[in-house]
Amino acid sequence: MQRAMRLLERVAEHEYGAPAKQLARETGLALPTAYHLLRTLVHEGYLRREKGLFFLGEAAERLSSREAQQKRRSTVVDALARWRDAIGVPVYYAVYRDGEIEVMCVSDTPGNPAVEEWADFRETAHAHAIGQCLLSQLDEEARRDHLDRYPVRPVTPYTVRDGNALMKRLESMRRMAPVVERQEYALGTVCAAIPITVGTTAATMAISLPLQQADRLLPAAQRLQDEVGRLLGSLAISISI
């Protein structure tokens, strides 16, 4: 297994392919052993052979893609945990993809628990800061399409009353300002979400606090926005976590 992995690593270093003799020399393997392992890797789809040269195959590329995806997710999870501890609030990461709200990661603690999803987040975008922030980043046609599929309905007594009122609210939101929601999704809870646009995909980081700590909400959201702004480039947060 280790010898096969060494061969895969060497092949990956040769963008334009490499012959068996060169790979054997670079890995320190006897040529017959290298030939045997290369044939096996080709058979399993990890390599492909063209005109005597070996290249990475589809199986290896899929494996590389999954590993990269897991690494990106781990990076985001670690960042959320750092911000959770530094700011003392639960932190959420969500995206709008294929017409749906997707909460990708939540980082909380027993002392600062996340909001319980008692009403499906996907169906209640109008009622929570995450959803409102994501909808605010869409064009009018996409917003109306979403609300046609998931009409505005009361979630709490504080929920926006109808689709027209929501559309006016979304249109009035300043581009990079935090989106604040007070008890519209869960009684006794206030939330804020900051917009993040990576490419053409809408994304958001959000926080929540108990109502009695509402005075902390905007300062905490601003701090999160500052932290995300400093690290967004290096994090390269992936929309396909």
Short mmCIF file of C-alpha atoms in Angstrom, two decimals:
data_model
loop_
_atom_site.label_atom_id
_atom_site.label_comp_id
_atom_site.label_asym_id
_atom_site.label_seq_id
_atom_site.Cartn_x
_atom_site.Cartn_y
_atom_site.Cartn_z
CA MET A 1 0.00 0.00 0.00
CA GLN A 2 2.77 2.46 0.90
CA ARG A 3 4.62 1.72 -2.33
CA ALA A 4 1.46 2.28 -4.36
CA MET A 5 0.88 5.58 -2.59
CA ARG A 6 4.43 6.66 -3.37
CA LEU A 7 3.81 5.96 -7.03
CA LEU A 8 0.56 7.95 -6.97
CA GLU A 9 2.32 10.88 -5.34
CA ARG A 10 5.04 10.84 -8.00
CA VAL A 11 2.56 10.63 -10.85
CA ALA A 12 0.67 13.59 -9.36
CA GLU A 13 3.88 15.64 -9.59
CA HIS A 14 4.14 15.05 -13.36
CA GLU A 15 1.46 17.11 -15.07
CA TYR A 16 2.43 15.74 -18.49
CA GLY A 17 2.80 12.14 -17.38
CA ALA A 18 5.84 9.98 -16.64
CA PRO A 19 7.08 6.57 -17.89
CA ALA A 20 7.40 3.55 -15.63
CA LYS A 21 11.21 3.63 -15.60
CA GLN A 22 11.27 7.20 -14.33
CA LEU A 23 8.65 6.49 -11.67
CA ALA A 24 10.56 3.41 -10.51
CA ARG A 25 13.74 5.44 -10.24
CA GLU A 26 12.06 8.29 -8.35
CA THR A 27 10.38 5.96 -5.85
CA GLY A 28 13.37 3.66 -5.42
CA LEU A 29 11.35 0.63 -6.53
CA ALA A 30 12.64 -2.24 -8.64
CA LEU A 31 11.31 -1.88 -12.18
CA PRO A 32 9.29 -5.17 -12.11
CA THR A 33 7.66 -4.10 -8.82
CA ALA A 34 6.85 -0.67 -10.22
CA TYR A 35 5.35 -2.20 -13.36
CA HIS A 36 3.16 -4.53 -11.28
CA LEU A 37 1.89 -1.74 -9.03
CA LEU A 38 1.30 0.61 -11.94
CA ARG A 39 -0.75 -2.01 -13.79
CA THR A 40 -2.81 -2.60 -10.66
CA LEU A 41 -3.41 1.14 -10.17
CA VAL A 42 -4.48 1.47 -13.81
CA HIS A 43 -6.85 -1.47 -13.42
CA GLU A 44 -8.42 0.13 -10.31
CA GLY A 45 -8.82 3.48 -12.07
CA TYR A 46 -6.33 5.40 -9.94
CA LEU A 47 -4.01 5.81 -12.93
CA ARG A 48 -4.43 5.84 -16.68
CA ARG A 49 -1.80 5.03 -19.28
CA GLU A 50 -1.40 6.87 -22.56
CA LYS A 51 1.45 6.23 -25.03
CA GLY A 52 3.65 4.74 -22.33
CA LEU A 53 3.08 7.58 -19.86
CA PHE A 54 1.13 7.36 -16.59
CA PHE A 55 -1.35 10.01 -15.44
CA LEU A 56 -3.74 10.27 -12.51
CA GLY A 57 -7.01 8.47 -13.21
CA GLU A 58 -10.59 9.39 -12.34
CA ALA A 59 -10.55 7.48 -9.04
CA ALA A 60 -7.51 9.41 -7.79
CA GLU A 61 -9.00 12.73 -8.89
CA ARG A 62 -12.25 11.94 -7.05
CA LEU A 63 -10.27 11.02 -3.94
CA SER A 64 -8.27 14.25 -4.19
CA SER A 65 -11.47 16.25 -4.55
CA ARG A 66 -13.03 14.64 -1.46
CA GLU A 67 -9.90 15.22 0.58
CA ALA A 68 -9.79 18.87 -0.48
CA GLN A 69 -13.47 19.24 0.39
CA GLN A 70 -12.93 17.74 3.84
CA LYS A 71 -9.96 20.01 4.42
CA ARG A 72 -11.97 23.09 3.47
CA ARG A 73 -14.80 22.05 5.75
CA SER A 74 -12.38 21.46 8.62
CA THR A 75 -10.89 24.92 8.09
CA VAL A 76 -14.33 26.56 8.28
CA VAL A 77 -15.36 24.53 11.33
CA ASP A 78 -12.16 25.55 13.12
CA ALA A 79 -12.72 29.21 12.25
CA LEU A 80 -16.30 29.13 13.54
CA ALA A 81 -15.12 27.56 16.80
CA ARG A 82 -12.50 30.28 17.26
CA TRP A 83 -15.03 33.04 16.69
CA ARG A 84 -17.56 31.31 18.95
CA ASP A 85 -15.04 31.27 21.81
CA ALA A 86 -13.64 34.75 21.16
CA ILE A 87 -17.02 36.49 20.89
CA GLY A 88 -18.96 34.20 23.25
CA VAL A 89 -21.87 33.50 20.90
CA PRO A 90 -23.06 30.61 18.72
CA VAL A 91 -21.87 31.08 15.12
CA TYR A 92 -23.64 29.79 12.01
CA TYR A 93 -22.50 29.46 8.39
CA ALA A 94 -25.13 29.15 5.65
CA VAL A 95 -25.40 29.44 1.88
CA TYR A 96 -28.12 29.81 -0.73
CA ARG A 97 -27.65 27.03 -3.26
CA ASP A 98 -29.95 25.64 -5.94
CA GLY A 99 -32.84 27.70 -4.63
CA GLU A 100 -32.52 26.49 -1.06
CA ILE A 101 -31.24 27.77 2.30
CA GLU A 102 -28.54 25.43 3.61
CA VAL A 103 -27.09 25.81 7.09
CA MET A 104 -23.68 24.23 6.57
CA CYS A 105 -22.06 24.55 10.01
CA VAL A 106 -23.11 25.57 13.51
CA SER A 107 -20.65 26.10 16.35
CA ASP A 108 -22.04 26.47 19.86
CA THR A 109 -21.42 25.40 23.47
CA PRO A 110 -23.66 24.21 26.31
CA GLY A 111 -23.31 27.68 27.84
CA ASN A 112 -24.15 29.42 24.56
CA PRO A 113 -26.45 27.04 22.70
CA ALA A 114 -27.60 27.54 19.12
CA VAL A 115 -31.22 28.27 18.30
CA GLU A 116 -33.25 25.09 18.03
CA GLU A 117 -34.55 24.54 14.50
CA TRP A 118 -38.16 24.09 15.53
CA ALA A 119 -39.45 25.30 12.15
CA ASP A 120 -37.61 24.19 9.00
CA PHE A 121 -34.96 26.81 8.19
CA ARG A 122 -35.47 26.23 4.46
CA GLU A 123 -39.17 27.05 4.63
CA THR A 124 -38.87 30.03 6.99
CA ALA A 125 -36.19 32.21 5.39
CA HIS A 126 -38.47 35.22 5.85
CA ALA A 127 -38.41 34.76 9.62
CA HIS A 128 -34.73 34.45 10.54
CA ALA A 129 -31.66 36.62 10.04
CA ILE A 130 -29.85 33.91 8.06
CA GLY A 131 -32.64 33.65 5.51
CA GLN A 132 -33.22 37.38 5.24
CA CYS A 133 -29.51 37.99 4.74
CA LEU A 134 -29.30 35.38 1.99
CA LEU A 135 -32.47 36.60 0.26
CA SER A 136 -31.15 40.18 0.37
CA GLN A 137 -28.22 39.08 -1.78
CA LEU A 138 -30.47 37.70 -4.53
CA ASP A 139 -32.04 39.65 -7.37
CA GLU A 140 -35.75 40.39 -7.30
CA GLU A 141 -36.68 37.50 -9.59
CA ALA A 142 -34.85 34.96 -7.42
CA ARG A 143 -36.42 36.40 -4.27
CA ARG A 144 -39.92 36.14 -5.70
CA ASP A 145 -39.23 32.62 -6.91
CA HIS A 146 -38.19 31.64 -3.38
CA LEU A 147 -41.24 33.25 -1.79
CA ASP A 148 -43.54 31.61 -4.33
CA ARG A 149 -42.22 28.26 -3.15
CA TYR A 150 -42.02 29.20 0.52
CA PRO A 151 -44.69 31.86 1.20
CA VAL A 152 -44.40 34.19 4.16
CA ARG A 153 -46.32 32.84 7.14
CA PRO A 154 -46.39 33.69 10.86
CA VAL A 155 -43.76 31.89 12.90
CA THR A 156 -44.02 34.11 15.97
CA PRO A 157 -46.08 37.26 16.68
CA TYR A 158 -43.04 39.27 15.53
CA THR A 159 -42.65 37.66 12.09
CA VAL A 160 -42.88 39.95 9.06
CA ARG A 161 -46.57 40.08 8.13
CA ASP A 162 -46.54 39.37 4.36
CA GLY A 163 -44.43 38.98 1.25
CA ASN A 164 -44.71 42.62 0.16
CA ALA A 165 -43.50 43.84 3.54
CA LEU A 166 -40.59 41.44 3.36
CA MET A 167 -39.65 42.52 -0.17
CA LYS A 168 -39.61 46.17 0.95
CA ARG A 169 -37.42 45.26 3.90
CA LEU A 170 -34.98 43.34 1.70
CA GLU A 171 -34.77 46.21 -0.79
CA SER A 172 -33.96 48.68 1.98
CA MET A 173 -31.09 46.66 3.42
CA ARG A 174 -27.67 48.20 3.01
CA ARG A 175 -25.32 45.99 1.01
CA MET A 176 -22.79 44.96 3.67
CA ALA A 177 -24.70 45.86 6.83
CA PRO A 178 -25.62 43.14 9.35
CA VAL A 179 -29.19 41.87 9.09
CA VAL A 180 -30.88 41.93 12.49
CA GLU A 181 -33.93 39.94 13.54
CA ARG A 182 -35.60 40.10 16.95
CA GLN A 183 -37.87 37.21 18.00
CA GLU A 184 -39.18 36.71 14.45
CA TYR A 185 -38.14 33.05 14.37
CA ALA A 186 -37.84 32.08 18.04
CA LEU A 187 -39.33 33.89 21.02
CA GLY A 188 -36.70 35.07 23.47
CA THR A 189 -33.95 35.11 20.82
CA VAL A 190 -32.31 37.83 18.73
CA CYS A 191 -30.08 37.14 15.72
CA ALA A 192 -27.79 38.97 13.32
CA ALA A 193 -26.31 37.81 10.02
CA ILE A 194 -23.54 39.32 7.92
CA PRO A 195 -23.50 38.90 4.13
CA ILE A 196 -20.64 37.08 2.41
CA THR A 197 -20.52 36.86 -1.36
CA VAL A 198 -18.02 34.47 -2.86
CA GLY A 199 -18.24 34.48 -6.63
CA THR A 200 -21.90 34.39 -7.57
CA THR A 201 -23.03 32.44 -4.50
CA ALA A 202 -24.74 34.10 -1.55
CA ALA A 203 -23.45 33.10 1.88
CA THR A 204 -23.69 34.36 5.44
CA MET A 205 -22.22 34.07 8.90
CA ALA A 206 -24.68 34.62 11.73
CA ILE A 207 -24.92 34.79 15.51
CA SER A 208 -27.72 34.49 18.06
CA LEU A 209 -28.24 35.68 21.63
CA PRO A 210 -30.94 35.48 24.30
CA LEU A 211 -33.30 38.47 24.27
CA GLN A 212 -31.97 39.73 27.59
CA GLN A 213 -28.54 40.15 25.94
CA ALA A 214 -29.87 42.05 22.93
CA ASP A 215 -27.55 44.98 23.61
CA ARG A 216 -24.61 42.71 22.73
CA LEU A 217 -26.00 41.75 19.33
CA LEU A 218 -24.73 44.53 17.06
CA PRO A 219 -21.27 44.84 18.68
CA ALA A 220 -20.86 41.05 18.41
CA ALA A 221 -22.02 41.05 14.79
CA GLN A 222 -19.60 43.85 13.94
CA ARG A 223 -16.74 41.97 15.56
CA LEU A 224 -17.63 38.83 13.62
CA GLN A 225 -17.74 40.86 10.40
CA ASP A 226 -14.28 42.27 11.15
CA GLU A 227 -12.89 38.78 11.89
CA VAL A 228 -14.41 37.29 8.73
CA GLY A 229 -13.09 40.18 6.65
CA ARG A 230 -9.56 39.60 7.90
CA LEU A 231 -9.58 35.87 7.28
CA LEU A 232 -11.89 35.42 4.29
CA GLY A 233 -9.06 35.46 1.75
CA SER A 234 -6.92 32.94 3.58
CA LEU A 235 -9.87 30.76 4.52
CA ALA A 236 -11.10 30.66 0.92
CA ILE A 237 -14.42 29.49 2.35
CA SER A 238 -15.82 26.96 -0.04
CA ILE A 239 -19.43 27.25 -1.10
CA SER A 240 -19.40 23.47 -1.72
CA ILE A 241 -18.40 22.40 1.79
#
